[in-house]
PDB file of C-alpha atoms and ligand atoms in Angstrom:
ATOM      1  CA  MET A 159      18.034   6.751  -4.617  1.00 86.00           C
ATOM      2  CA  PRO A 160      14.340   6.669  -3.888  1.00 93.00           C
ATOM      3  CA  GLU A 161      12.158   6.617  -7.142  1.00 96.00           C
ATOM      4  CA  LEU A 162       8.473   7.439  -8.117  1.00 97.00           C
ATOM      5  CA  PRO A 163       7.741   4.270  -6.852  1.00 97.00           C
ATOM      6  CA  GLU A 164       9.081   4.135  -3.155  1.00 97.00           C
ATOM      7  CA  VAL A 165       8.039   8.082  -3.126  1.00 96.00           C
ATOM      8  CA  GLU A 166       4.405   7.260  -3.580  1.00 98.00           C
ATOM      9  CA  THR A 167       4.769   3.969  -1.078  1.00 97.00           C
ATOM     10  CA  ILE A 168       5.674   7.158   1.651  1.00 97.00           C
ATOM     11  CA  VAL A 169       3.125   9.357   0.651  1.00 98.00           C
ATOM     12  CA  ARG A 170       0.481   6.464   0.571  1.00 98.00           C
ATOM     13  CA  GLY A 171       1.421   5.461   4.798  1.00 97.00           C
ATOM     14  CA  LEU A 172       1.280   9.435   5.653  1.00 97.00           C
ATOM     15  CA  ASN A 173      -1.743   9.284   4.798  1.00 98.00           C
ATOM     16  CA  LYS A 174      -2.647   6.339   6.554  1.00 97.00           C
ATOM     17  CA  LYS A 175      -0.958   7.519   9.676  1.00 97.00           C
ATOM     18  CA  ALA A 176      -0.044  11.412   9.692  1.00 97.00           C
ATOM     19  CA  VAL A 177      -3.311  13.189   8.401  1.00 98.00           C
ATOM     20  CA  GLY A 178      -5.154  15.204  10.952  1.00 97.00           C
ATOM     21  CA  LEU A 179      -2.631  15.269  12.984  1.00 98.00           C
ATOM     22  CA  LYS A 180      -0.704  18.829  14.147  1.00 98.00           C
ATOM     23  CA  ILE A 181       3.236  19.544  13.997  1.00 97.00           C
ATOM     24  CA  VAL A 182       4.424  20.407  17.481  1.00 97.00           C
ATOM     25  CA  GLY A 183       7.640  21.148  16.638  1.00 95.00           C
ATOM     26  CA  ALA A 184      10.953  20.153  14.680  1.00 94.00           C
ATOM     27  CA  TRP A 185      14.440  18.995  15.133  1.00 91.00           C
ATOM     28  CA  THR A 186      17.697  18.818  12.732  1.00 90.00           C
ATOM     29  CA  ASP A 187      21.470  18.419  13.370  1.00 86.00           C
ATOM     30  CA  TRP A 188      21.429  19.367   9.832  1.00 84.00           C
ATOM     31  CA  ALA A 189      20.686  23.293   8.972  1.00 86.00           C
ATOM     32  CA  LYS A 190      21.148  22.752   5.584  1.00 88.00           C
ATOM     33  CA  THR A 191      18.949  19.899   5.185  1.00 91.00           C
ATOM     34  CA  ILE A 192      16.130  23.069   5.297  1.00 93.00           C
ATOM     35  CA  LYS A 193      16.707  25.091   2.071  1.00 94.00           C
ATOM     36  CA  THR A 194      13.874  27.989   2.354  1.00 94.00           C
ATOM     37  CA  HIS A 195      14.438  28.426   6.274  1.00 93.00           C
ATOM     38  CA  LYS A 196      16.918  29.236   9.127  1.00 93.00           C
ATOM     39  CA  LEU A 197      15.704  26.016  11.943  1.00 92.00           C
ATOM     40  CA  THR A 198      14.161  28.667  14.205  1.00 93.00           C
ATOM     41  CA  ASP A 199      12.369  30.497  11.341  1.00 95.00           C
ATOM     42  CA  PHE A 200      11.292  27.113  10.210  1.00 95.00           C
ATOM     43  CA  VAL A 201       9.686  25.494  13.197  1.00 95.00           C
ATOM     44  CA  HIS A 202       8.257  28.854  14.211  1.00 96.00           C
ATOM     45  CA  GLU A 203       6.504  28.738  10.815  1.00 96.00           C
ATOM     46  CA  ILE A 204       5.239  24.913  10.597  1.00 96.00           C
ATOM     47  CA  LYS A 205       4.414  24.773  14.636  1.00 97.00           C
ATOM     48  CA  GLY A 206       0.387  24.500  15.380  1.00 97.00           C
ATOM     49  CA  ARG A 207      -0.233  23.669  11.774  1.00 98.00           C
ATOM     50  CA  LYS A 208      -2.090  20.656  10.874  1.00 98.00           C
ATOM     51  CA  ILE A 209      -1.501  17.872   8.191  1.00 98.00           C
ATOM     52  CA  LEU A 210      -4.206  17.989   5.510  1.00 98.00           C
ATOM     53  CA  ARG A 211      -2.876  15.620   2.968  1.00 98.00           C
ATOM     54  CA  ALA A 212       0.193  14.206   1.608  1.00 98.00           C
ATOM     55  CA  ARG A 213       0.617  14.078  -2.237  1.00 97.00           C
ATOM     56  CA  ARG A 214       3.603  13.208  -4.722  1.00 97.00           C
ATOM     57  CA  ARG A 215       5.370  15.249  -7.409  1.00 96.00           C
ATOM     58  CA  ALA A 216       8.201  13.284  -8.860  1.00 96.00           C
ATOM     59  CA  LYS A 217      10.404  12.194  -6.426  1.00 95.00           C
ATOM     60  CA  TYR A 218       9.442  14.858  -3.722  1.00 96.00           C
ATOM     61  CA  ILE A 219       6.844  14.130  -0.757  1.00 96.00           C
ATOM     62  CA  MET A 220       4.797  16.959  -0.344  1.00 97.00           C
ATOM     63  CA  ILE A 221       2.665  17.515   3.254  1.00 98.00           C
ATOM     64  CA  ASP A 222      -0.003  20.235   2.520  1.00 98.00           C
ATOM     65  CA  LEU A 223      -0.562  21.883   6.091  1.00 98.00           C
ATOM     66  CA  SER A 224      -3.305  24.251   7.395  1.00 98.00           C
ATOM     67  CA  GLY A 225      -2.932  27.933   6.609  1.00 98.00           C
ATOM     68  CA  GLY A 226      -1.980  27.645   3.077  1.00 98.00           C
ATOM     69  CA  LYS A 227       1.758  25.904   3.792  1.00 98.00           C
ATOM     70  CA  THR A 228       3.229  23.083   2.040  1.00 98.00           C
ATOM     71  CA  LEU A 229       6.067  20.987   3.310  1.00 97.00           C
ATOM     72  CA  ILE A 230       8.224  19.253   0.958  1.00 96.00           C
ATOM     73  CA  ILE A 231      10.735  16.493   1.175  1.00 95.00           C
ATOM     74  CA  HIS A 232      12.789  15.596  -1.115  1.00 94.00           C
ATOM     75  CA  GLN A 233      15.003  12.046   0.088  1.00 89.00           C
ATOM     76  CA  LYS A 234      17.654  12.629  -2.723  1.00 89.00           C
ATOM     77  CA  ILE A 235      20.279   9.368  -2.177  1.00 85.00           C
ATOM     78  CA  SER A 236      19.820   7.533   0.971  1.00 83.00           C
ATOM     79  CA  GLY A 237      17.077   9.659   2.736  1.00 88.00           C
ATOM     80  CA  HIS A 238      13.897   7.832   3.718  1.00 92.00           C
ATOM     81  CA  LEU A 239      11.464   8.984   5.754  1.00 95.00           C
ATOM     82  CA  LEU A 240      10.205   7.536   8.985  1.00 96.00           C
ATOM     83  CA  TYR A 241       7.213   7.274  11.101  1.00 97.00           C
ATOM     84  CA  GLY A 242       7.715   6.387  14.693  1.00 97.00           C
ATOM     85  CA  LYS A 243       9.199   7.407  18.206  1.00 96.00           C
ATOM     86  CA  TRP A 244      12.810   8.036  19.212  1.00 95.00           C
ATOM     87  CA  ILE A 245      14.516   9.847  21.964  1.00 93.00           C
ATOM     88  CA  LYS A 246      17.987  11.343  22.453  1.00 87.00           C
ATOM     89  CA  GLN A 247      20.584   9.037  23.866  1.00 78.00           C
ATOM     90  CA  SER A 248      21.179  11.866  26.854  1.00 71.00           C
ATOM     91  CA  GLN A 249      17.908  10.798  27.831  1.00 68.00           C
ATOM     92  CA  ILE A 250      17.995   7.301  28.336  1.00 63.00           C
ATOM     93  CA  SER A 251      20.220   7.595  31.572  1.00 55.00           C
ATOM     94  CA  ASN A 252      16.892   8.300  33.058  1.00 53.00           C
ATOM     95  CA  LEU A 253      14.901   5.999  31.631  1.00 54.00           C
ATOM     96  CA  LYS A 254      16.812   2.840  33.112  1.00 50.00           C
ATOM     97  CA  SER A 255      14.148   1.782  35.167  1.00 45.00           C
ATOM     98  CA  GLN A 256      11.934   1.253  31.762  1.00 50.00           C
ATOM     99  CA  ASN A 257      11.426  -2.062  31.013  1.00 48.00           C
ATOM    100  CA  TYR A 258      13.683  -2.301  27.034  1.00 47.00           C
ATOM    101  CA  ASN A 259      14.615  -5.519  26.137  1.00 47.00           C
ATOM    102  CA  SER A 260      18.108  -6.592  25.244  1.00 46.00           C
ATOM    103  CA  LYS A 261      18.396  -5.767  21.654  1.00 46.00           C
ATOM    104  CA  PHE A 262      17.542  -1.979  22.499  1.00 46.00           C
ATOM    105  CA  LYS A 263      19.889  -1.925  25.536  1.00 44.00           C
ATOM    106  CA  THR A 264      22.938  -3.372  23.659  1.00 40.00           C
ATOM    107  CA  LYS A 265      22.389  -0.647  20.910  1.00 42.00           C
ATOM    108  CA  LEU A 266      22.353   2.021  23.620  1.00 40.00           C
ATOM    109  CA  GLU A 267      24.973   0.851  24.902  1.00 40.00           C
ATOM    110  CA  THR A 268      27.168   1.224  21.762  1.00 41.00           C
ATOM    111  CA  GLY A 269      26.751   4.864  21.771  1.00 42.00           C
ATOM    112  CA  ASP A 270      26.876   5.466  17.822  1.00 43.00           C
ATOM    113  CA  GLN A 271      23.452   6.965  17.520  1.00 46.00           C
ATOM    114  CA  LYS A 272      21.959  10.161  18.823  1.00 81.00           C
ATOM    115  CA  TRP A 273      18.179   9.189  18.419  1.00 91.00           C
ATOM    116  CA  VAL A 274      16.976   5.672  19.256  1.00 91.00           C
ATOM    117  CA  SER A 275      13.697   4.203  18.558  1.00 94.00           C
ATOM    118  CA  THR A 276      11.625   3.227  21.271  1.00 94.00           C
ATOM    119  CA  ILE A 277       9.453   1.001  19.280  1.00 94.00           C
ATOM    120  CA  SER A 278      11.035  -2.550  18.646  1.00 93.00           C
ATOM    121  CA  GLY A 279      11.455  -4.051  14.980  1.00 95.00           C
ATOM    122  CA  PRO A 280      13.071  -2.413  12.056  1.00 96.00           C
ATOM    123  CA  LEU A 281      13.092   0.847  13.552  1.00 95.00           C
ATOM    124  CA  GLN A 282      15.827  -0.454  16.202  1.00 92.00           C
ATOM    125  CA  ASP A 283      16.875  -3.014  14.304  1.00 92.00           C
ATOM    126  CA  ASP A 284      17.961  -2.044  10.607  1.00 93.00           C
ATOM    127  CA  PRO A 285      20.715   0.289  10.523  1.00 90.00           C
ATOM    128  CA  TYR A 286      19.498   2.015   7.658  1.00 91.00           C
ATOM    129  CA  ASN A 287      16.481   3.088   9.911  1.00 91.00           C
ATOM    130  CA  ARG A 288      18.841   4.680  12.341  1.00 89.00           C
ATOM    131  CA  PHE A 289      20.655   8.178  11.013  1.00 89.00           C
ATOM    132  CA  ILE A 290      18.409  10.113  11.993  1.00 91.00           C
ATOM    133  CA  ARG A 291      18.792  13.694  10.810  1.00 90.00           C
ATOM    134  CA  PHE A 292      15.514  15.561  10.842  1.00 92.00           C
ATOM    135  CA  ILE A 293      12.606  15.247  12.728  1.00 94.00           C
ATOM    136  CA  ILE A 294       8.556  16.564  12.858  1.00 96.00           C
ATOM    137  CA  PHE A 295       7.281  16.307  16.091  1.00 97.00           C
ATOM    138  CA  LEU A 296       3.538  15.085  15.964  1.00 98.00           C
ATOM    139  CA  SER A 297       0.723  15.843  18.527  1.00 98.00           C
ATOM    140  CA  ASN A 298      -0.058  12.095  18.906  1.00 97.00           C
ATOM    141  CA  GLY A 299       3.758  12.029  20.698  1.00 97.00           C
ATOM    142  CA  TYR A 300       4.954  10.475  17.137  1.00 98.00           C
ATOM    143  CA  MET A 301       7.352  11.877  15.336  1.00 97.00           C
ATOM    144  CA  LEU A 302       8.650  11.880  11.594  1.00 97.00           C
ATOM    145  CA  GLY A 303      12.525  11.315  10.992  1.00 95.00           C
ATOM    146  CA  LEU A 304      14.215  11.677   8.010  1.00 94.00           C
ATOM    147  CA  SER A 305      17.014   8.548   8.479  1.00 91.00           C
ATOM    148  CA  ASP A 306      19.581  10.009   5.520  1.00 87.00           C
ATOM    149  CA  VAL A 307      23.177   8.183   5.796  1.00 82.00           C
ATOM    150  CA  ARG A 308      24.335  10.786   3.141  1.00 82.00           C
ATOM    151  CA  ARG A 309      22.847  13.775   4.381  1.00 85.00           C
ATOM    152  CA  PHE A 310      21.422  14.820   1.145  1.00 87.00           C
ATOM    153  CA  GLY A 311      17.490  15.182   1.801  1.00 88.00           C
ATOM    154  CA  LYS A 312      16.151  18.619   1.473  1.00 93.00           C
ATOM    155  CA  ILE A 313      13.360  20.237   3.039  1.00 94.00           C
ATOM    156  CA  PHE A 314      11.449  22.974   1.806  1.00 96.00           C
ATOM    157  CA  LEU A 315       8.565  25.309   3.190  1.00 96.00           C
ATOM    158  CA  GLY A 316       6.275  26.957   0.791  1.00 96.00           C
ATOM    159  CA  ASP A 317       2.940  28.382   0.168  1.00 97.00           C
ATOM    160  CA  THR A 318       0.605  25.636  -1.209  1.00 97.00           C
ATOM    161  CA  ASP A 319      -0.346  28.236  -4.225  1.00 96.00           C
ATOM    162  CA  LYS A 320       3.432  28.599  -5.410  1.00 96.00           C
ATOM    163  CA  ILE A 321       5.166  25.196  -4.952  1.00 92.00           C
ATOM    164  CA  GLU A 322       5.935  25.700  -8.672  1.00 92.00           C
ATOM    165  CA  ASN A 323       8.515  28.398  -7.705  1.00 93.00           C
ATOM    166  CA  ILE A 324      10.084  26.099  -5.348  1.00 93.00           C
ATOM    167  CA  ASN A 325      13.347  24.437  -6.414  1.00 91.00           C
ATOM    168  CA  GLU A 326      12.699  22.756  -9.907  1.00 93.00           C
ATOM    169  CA  ILE A 327       9.126  21.628  -9.273  1.00 95.00           C
ATOM    170  CA  GLY A 328       7.584  24.044 -12.072  1.00 95.00           C
ATOM    171  CA  LYS A 329      10.233  22.349 -14.402  1.00 97.00           C
ATOM    172  CA  LEU A 330       9.098  18.816 -14.148  1.00 97.00           C
ATOM    173  CA  GLY A 331       7.716  16.819 -16.645  1.00 97.00           C
ATOM    174  CA  PRO A 332       4.552  14.770 -16.135  1.00 97.00           C
ATOM    175  CA  GLU A 333       3.989  12.026 -14.004  1.00 98.00           C
ATOM    176  CA  PRO A 334       3.786   9.111 -15.753  1.00 98.00           C
ATOM    177  CA  LEU A 335       0.820   7.439 -14.118  1.00 98.00           C
ATOM    178  CA  ASP A 336      -1.661  10.335 -14.809  1.00 97.00           C
ATOM    179  CA  PRO A 337      -4.244   9.710 -16.801  1.00 97.00           C
ATOM    180  CA  LYS A 338      -3.623  12.685 -18.890  1.00 97.00           C
ATOM    181  CA  PHE A 339      -0.256  10.826 -19.302  1.00 98.00           C
ATOM    182  CA  THR A 340      -1.296   9.166 -22.992  1.00 98.00           C
ATOM    183  CA  LEU A 341       0.516   7.046 -25.404  1.00 98.00           C
ATOM    184  CA  ALA A 342       0.201  10.515 -27.802  1.00 98.00           C
ATOM    185  CA  LYS A 343       1.646  12.691 -25.550  1.00 97.00           C
ATOM    186  CA  PHE A 344       4.491  10.049 -24.664  1.00 98.00           C
ATOM    187  CA  LYS A 345       5.086   9.679 -28.199  1.00 97.00           C
ATOM    188  CA  GLU A 346       5.372  13.481 -28.886  1.00 96.00           C
ATOM    189  CA  LEU A 347       7.687  14.287 -25.726  1.00 96.00           C
ATOM    190  CA  MET A 348       9.923  11.373 -27.594  1.00 96.00           C
ATOM    191  CA  ARG A 349       9.623  13.404 -31.066  1.00 95.00           C
ATOM    192  CA  HIS A 350      11.538  16.299 -29.136  1.00 93.00           C
ATOM    193  CA  LYS A 351      14.401  14.312 -27.773  1.00 95.00           C
ATOM    194  CA  ARG A 352      17.881  13.643 -29.176  1.00 95.00           C
ATOM    195  CA  GLY A 353      19.873  10.825 -27.158  1.00 96.00           C
ATOM    196  CA  VAL A 354      19.933   7.207 -25.417  1.00 96.00           C
ATOM    197  CA  ILE A 355      16.390   6.060 -24.384  1.00 97.00           C
ATOM    198  CA  LYS A 356      18.098   5.618 -20.793  1.00 97.00           C
ATOM    199  CA  LYS A 357      18.858   8.839 -20.158  1.00 96.00           C
ATOM    200  CA  VAL A 358      16.032  10.611 -21.798  1.00 97.00           C
ATOM    201  CA  LEU A 359      13.614   8.065 -19.550  1.00 97.00           C
ATOM    202  CA  MET A 360      15.708   9.120 -16.547  1.00 97.00           C
ATOM    203  CA  ASP A 361      15.537  13.145 -17.324  1.00 96.00           C
ATOM    204  CA  PRO A 362      12.887  14.317 -14.688  1.00 96.00           C
ATOM    205  CA  PHE A 363      11.843  17.363 -17.298  1.00 96.00           C
ATOM    206  CA  VAL A 364      10.858  14.842 -19.903  1.00 97.00           C
ATOM    207  CA  ILE A 365       9.231  12.489 -17.648  1.00 97.00           C
ATOM    208  CA  ALA A 366       9.051  12.565 -13.485  1.00 97.00           C
ATOM    209  CA  GLY A 367      10.087   9.975 -11.052  1.00 97.00           C
ATOM    210  CA  ILE A 368      11.803   7.149 -13.240  1.00 97.00           C
ATOM    211  CA  GLY A 369      15.699   6.340 -12.099  1.00 96.00           C
ATOM    212  CA  ASN A 370      18.424   4.217 -12.298  1.00 96.00           C
ATOM    213  CA  ILE A 371      16.025   1.209 -11.338  1.00 97.00           C
ATOM    214  CA  TYR A 372      13.148   1.710 -13.298  1.00 98.00           C
ATOM    215  CA  SER A 373      14.645   2.554 -16.860  1.00 98.00           C
ATOM    216  CA  ASP A 374      16.371  -0.341 -16.342  1.00 98.00           C
ATOM    217  CA  GLU A 375      13.355  -2.800 -15.623  1.00 98.00           C
ATOM    218  CA  ILE A 376      11.299  -0.707 -18.229  1.00 98.00           C
ATOM    219  CA  LEU A 377      13.458  -1.240 -21.205  1.00 98.00           C
ATOM    220  CA  TRP A 378      14.064  -5.054 -19.964  1.00 98.00           C
ATOM    221  CA  TYR A 379      10.677  -5.686 -20.358  1.00 98.00           C
ATOM    222  CA  ALA A 380      10.391  -3.271 -23.631  1.00 98.00           C
ATOM    223  CA  GLY A 381      13.351  -5.254 -25.381  1.00 98.00           C
ATOM    224  CA  VAL A 382      14.616  -2.320 -26.163  1.00 98.00           C
ATOM    225  CA  ALA A 383      18.686  -1.542 -25.230  1.00 98.00           C
ATOM    226  CA  PRO A 384      19.438   1.550 -23.157  1.00 98.00           C
ATOM    227  CA  LEU A 385      21.725   2.936 -25.946  1.00 97.00           C
ATOM    228  CA  ARG A 386      19.139   3.034 -28.415  1.00 97.00           C
ATOM    229  CA  ARG A 387      18.605   6.530 -29.228  1.00 97.00           C
ATOM    230  CA  VAL A 388      15.300   7.852 -28.961  1.00 97.00           C
ATOM    231  CA  GLU A 389      15.267   9.680 -32.322  1.00 96.00           C
ATOM    232  CA  LYS A 390      15.800   6.070 -33.936  1.00 97.00           C
ATOM    233  CA  LEU A 391      13.328   4.248 -31.955  1.00 97.00           C
ATOM    234  CA  THR A 392       9.953   3.066 -34.345  1.00 97.00           C
ATOM    235  CA  ASP A 393       6.273   3.965 -33.182  1.00 97.00           C
ATOM    236  CA  LYS A 394       5.879   0.370 -32.446  1.00 97.00           C
ATOM    237  CA  GLU A 395       8.859   0.479 -29.872  1.00 98.00           C
ATOM    238  CA  LEU A 396       7.774   3.988 -28.348  1.00 98.00           C
ATOM    239  CA  ALA A 397       4.466   2.079 -27.556  1.00 98.00           C
ATOM    240  CA  THR A 398       6.109  -0.738 -26.092  1.00 98.00           C
ATOM    241  CA  ILE A 399       8.083   1.512 -23.657  1.00 98.00           C
ATOM    242  CA  TYR A 400       5.045   3.025 -23.011  1.00 98.00           C
ATOM    243  CA  LYS A 401       3.142   0.225 -22.299  1.00 98.00           C
ATOM    244  CA  TYR A 402       5.843  -0.590 -19.638  1.00 98.00           C
ATOM    245  CA  ILE A 403       6.841   2.625 -17.809  1.00 98.00           C
ATOM    246  CA  LYS A 404       2.913   2.333 -16.466  1.00 98.00           C
ATOM    247  CA  PHE A 405       2.897  -1.352 -16.081  1.00 98.00           C
ATOM    248  CA  VAL A 406       6.628  -1.328 -14.024  1.00 98.00           C
ATOM    249  CA  LEU A 407       6.117   1.846 -11.855  1.00 98.00           C
ATOM    250  CA  LYS A 408       2.407   0.271 -10.961  1.00 98.00           C
ATOM    251  CA  LYS A 409       3.917  -3.207 -10.200  1.00 98.00           C
ATOM    252  CA  ALA A 410       6.554  -1.479  -7.886  1.00 98.00           C
ATOM    253  CA  ILE A 411       4.265   0.482  -6.724  1.00 98.00           C
ATOM    254  CA  GLY A 412       2.584  -2.475  -5.280  1.00 98.00           C
ATOM    255  CA  ALA A 413       5.811  -3.877  -4.052  1.00 98.00           C
ATOM    256  CA  LYS A 414       6.113  -0.807  -1.865  1.00 97.00           C
ATOM    257  CA  GLY A 415       9.024  -0.251  -3.895  1.00 97.00           C
ATOM    258  CA  ASP A 416      12.793  -1.305  -4.020  1.00 96.00           C
ATOM    259  CA  SER A 417      14.760  -1.790  -0.440  1.00 95.00           C
ATOM    260  CA  GLN A 418      18.285  -2.997  -2.231  1.00 92.00           C
ATOM    261  CA  GLN A 419      19.555  -0.163  -1.003  1.00 90.00           C
ATOM    262  CA  ASP A 420      18.734   2.284   1.873  1.00 89.00           C
ATOM    263  CA  TYR A 421      15.312   2.989   0.779  1.00 93.00           C
ATOM    264  CA  ARG A 422      12.529   1.721   3.490  1.00 95.00           C
ATOM    265  CA  THR A 423       8.977   2.196   4.107  1.00 96.00           C
ATOM    266  CA  LEU A 424       6.991   5.011   6.403  1.00 96.00           C
ATOM    267  CA  GLU A 425       7.314   1.870   9.302  1.00 96.00           C
ATOM    268  CA  GLY A 426      10.936   1.009   8.322  1.00 96.00           C
ATOM    269  CA  LYS A 427      10.148  -2.238   6.494  1.00 97.00           C
ATOM    270  CA  PHE A 428      11.570  -3.544   3.255  1.00 97.00           C
ATOM    271  CA  GLY A 429       9.792  -3.153  -0.043  1.00 97.00           C
ATOM    272  CA  ASN A 430       9.760  -5.821  -2.264  1.00 97.00           C
ATOM    273  CA  TYR A 431      10.566  -4.887  -5.640  1.00 97.00           C
ATOM    274  CA  GLN A 432      14.261  -5.850  -5.205  1.00 97.00           C
ATOM    275  CA  ASN A 433      13.025  -9.760  -5.523  1.00 97.00           C
ATOM    276  CA  MET A 434      10.906  -8.834  -8.962  1.00 97.00           C
ATOM    277  CA  GLN A 435      14.123  -7.098 -10.328  1.00 98.00           C
ATOM    278  CA  LYS A 436      14.656  -8.203 -14.079  1.00 98.00           C
ATOM    279  CA  ALA A 437      17.601  -6.133 -15.108  1.00 98.00           C
ATOM    280  CA  TYR A 438      18.575  -3.602 -12.716  1.00 97.00           C
ATOM    281  CA  GLN A 439      21.837  -4.788 -10.563  1.00 96.00           C
ATOM    282  CA  LEU A 440      21.476  -8.550 -11.942  1.00 98.00           C
ATOM    283  CA  THR A 441      25.119  -8.314 -13.889  1.00 98.00           C
ATOM    284  CA  GLY A 442      26.091 -11.789 -14.655  1.00 98.00           C
ATOM    285  CA  GLU A 443      22.972 -13.690 -14.146  1.00 98.00           C
ATOM    286  CA  LYS A 444      20.872 -14.986 -16.690  1.00 98.00           C
ATOM    287  CA  CYS A 445      18.135 -13.359 -18.271  1.00 98.00           C
ATOM    288  CA  GLN A 446      14.916 -13.960 -17.154  1.00 98.00           C
ATOM    289  CA  LYS A 447      13.294 -14.689 -20.418  1.00 98.00           C
ATOM    290  CA  HIS A 448      15.493 -17.629 -20.692  1.00 97.00           C
ATOM    291  CA  ASP A 449      16.768 -16.278 -23.525  1.00 97.00           C
ATOM    292  CA  GLY A 450      20.310 -17.288 -23.170  1.00 97.00           C
ATOM    293  CA  GLY A 451      21.456 -13.684 -22.094  1.00 98.00           C
ATOM    294  CA  ILE A 452      23.631 -12.977 -19.616  1.00 98.00           C
ATOM    295  CA  ILE A 453      22.380  -9.458 -17.981  1.00 98.00           C
ATOM    296  CA  LYS A 454      25.441  -6.656 -19.087  1.00 98.00           C
ATOM    297  CA  ARG A 455      26.525  -3.563 -17.050  1.00 98.00           C
ATOM    298  CA  ILE A 456      27.597  -0.653 -18.954  1.00 97.00           C
ATOM    299  CA  VAL A 457      28.405   2.892 -17.935  1.00 96.00           C
ATOM    300  CA  ILE A 458      26.427   5.611 -19.797  1.00 91.00           C
ATOM    301  CA  ASN A 459      27.333   9.162 -18.422  1.00 85.00           C
ATOM    302  CA  SER A 460      28.452   8.293 -15.671  1.00 87.00           C
ATOM    303  CA  ARG A 461      25.176   6.160 -14.499  1.00 89.00           C
ATOM    304  CA  SER A 462      24.960   2.091 -15.189  1.00 94.00           C
ATOM    305  CA  ALA A 463      22.400   0.321 -17.136  1.00 97.00           C
ATOM    306  CA  HIS A 464      21.919  -3.567 -16.644  1.00 98.00           C
ATOM    307  CA  PHE A 465      20.350  -4.889 -19.832  1.00 98.00           C
ATOM    308  CA  CYS A 466      19.988  -8.674 -21.663  1.00 98.00           C
ATOM    309  CA  PRO A 467      22.047  -8.165 -25.203  1.00 98.00           C
ATOM    310  CA  VAL A 468      20.063 -10.920 -26.632  1.00 98.00           C
ATOM    311  CA  HIS A 469      16.328  -9.500 -26.745  1.00 98.00           C
ATOM    312  CA  GLN A 470      16.626  -6.006 -26.026  1.00 98.00           C
ATOM    313  CA  LYS A 471      17.984  -4.312 -29.520  1.00 96.00           C
TER     314      LYS A 471
HETATM  315 ZN1  LIG B 788      16.737 -11.349 -22.161  1.00 96.84          ZN
END
């Protein structure tokens, strides 16, 4: 599932590409994706509105629109938002005279996609970018498309000034990269919690935006074992975890996220954090601290945790 760095990367991309454009329509083959409106009402509500800015809260993409509305997208397990141009397969026969490259033609002929990218590169070539379930049509001819293999993505539309009433947004914990998220604030949050640290770090109502990947990574850097109980952590250990929450998330944003699984950037490209992983999904590999440890996988509440049994105490 995309976590804070992946969602932040998408939001930064949206601020570069989509701000100032008007929405001219929307499409989905999966009306259940839209949680707040029926599709026809949704299209009616967003049509003609201008994209003012994009921002992030936890793992939610928030797109503020003119007229006091905000479009919210949660990419959930396998969704990622793309900026591109697609045509419906049914339109393809009308376009035969146009000069598409051979790769594109092959894909058209296989007949397994409903929407096909007219832009060559990763939007055509990467299978994870081809599951377009939801589209926002923009005034410059481009589109925002949600590619979502498993169809768990969620879309909401609400009043910008009442965002906290949508889904769980009002109940989310603080943003870990917010300057107001200080060490004192982190310690105070942890002192009110019980349970294993891996689970506490992943709880969006404690701290927003950290999931399976980055909780493993933070604990590897901090040298704390994922099964340690938060109430037994020393002040020094909490300070170290706090330091590496900020460090790892910033590093992952710099890498444009982790594309080991479905996530891609707004342009459909790979992020790079999968090449920097220290623990996540490295079961059986030598610890990069060269301490003789071999990364081990355990299961905590049906989620896997990866750690080095030598340096993570
Ligand atoms: Zn180690």
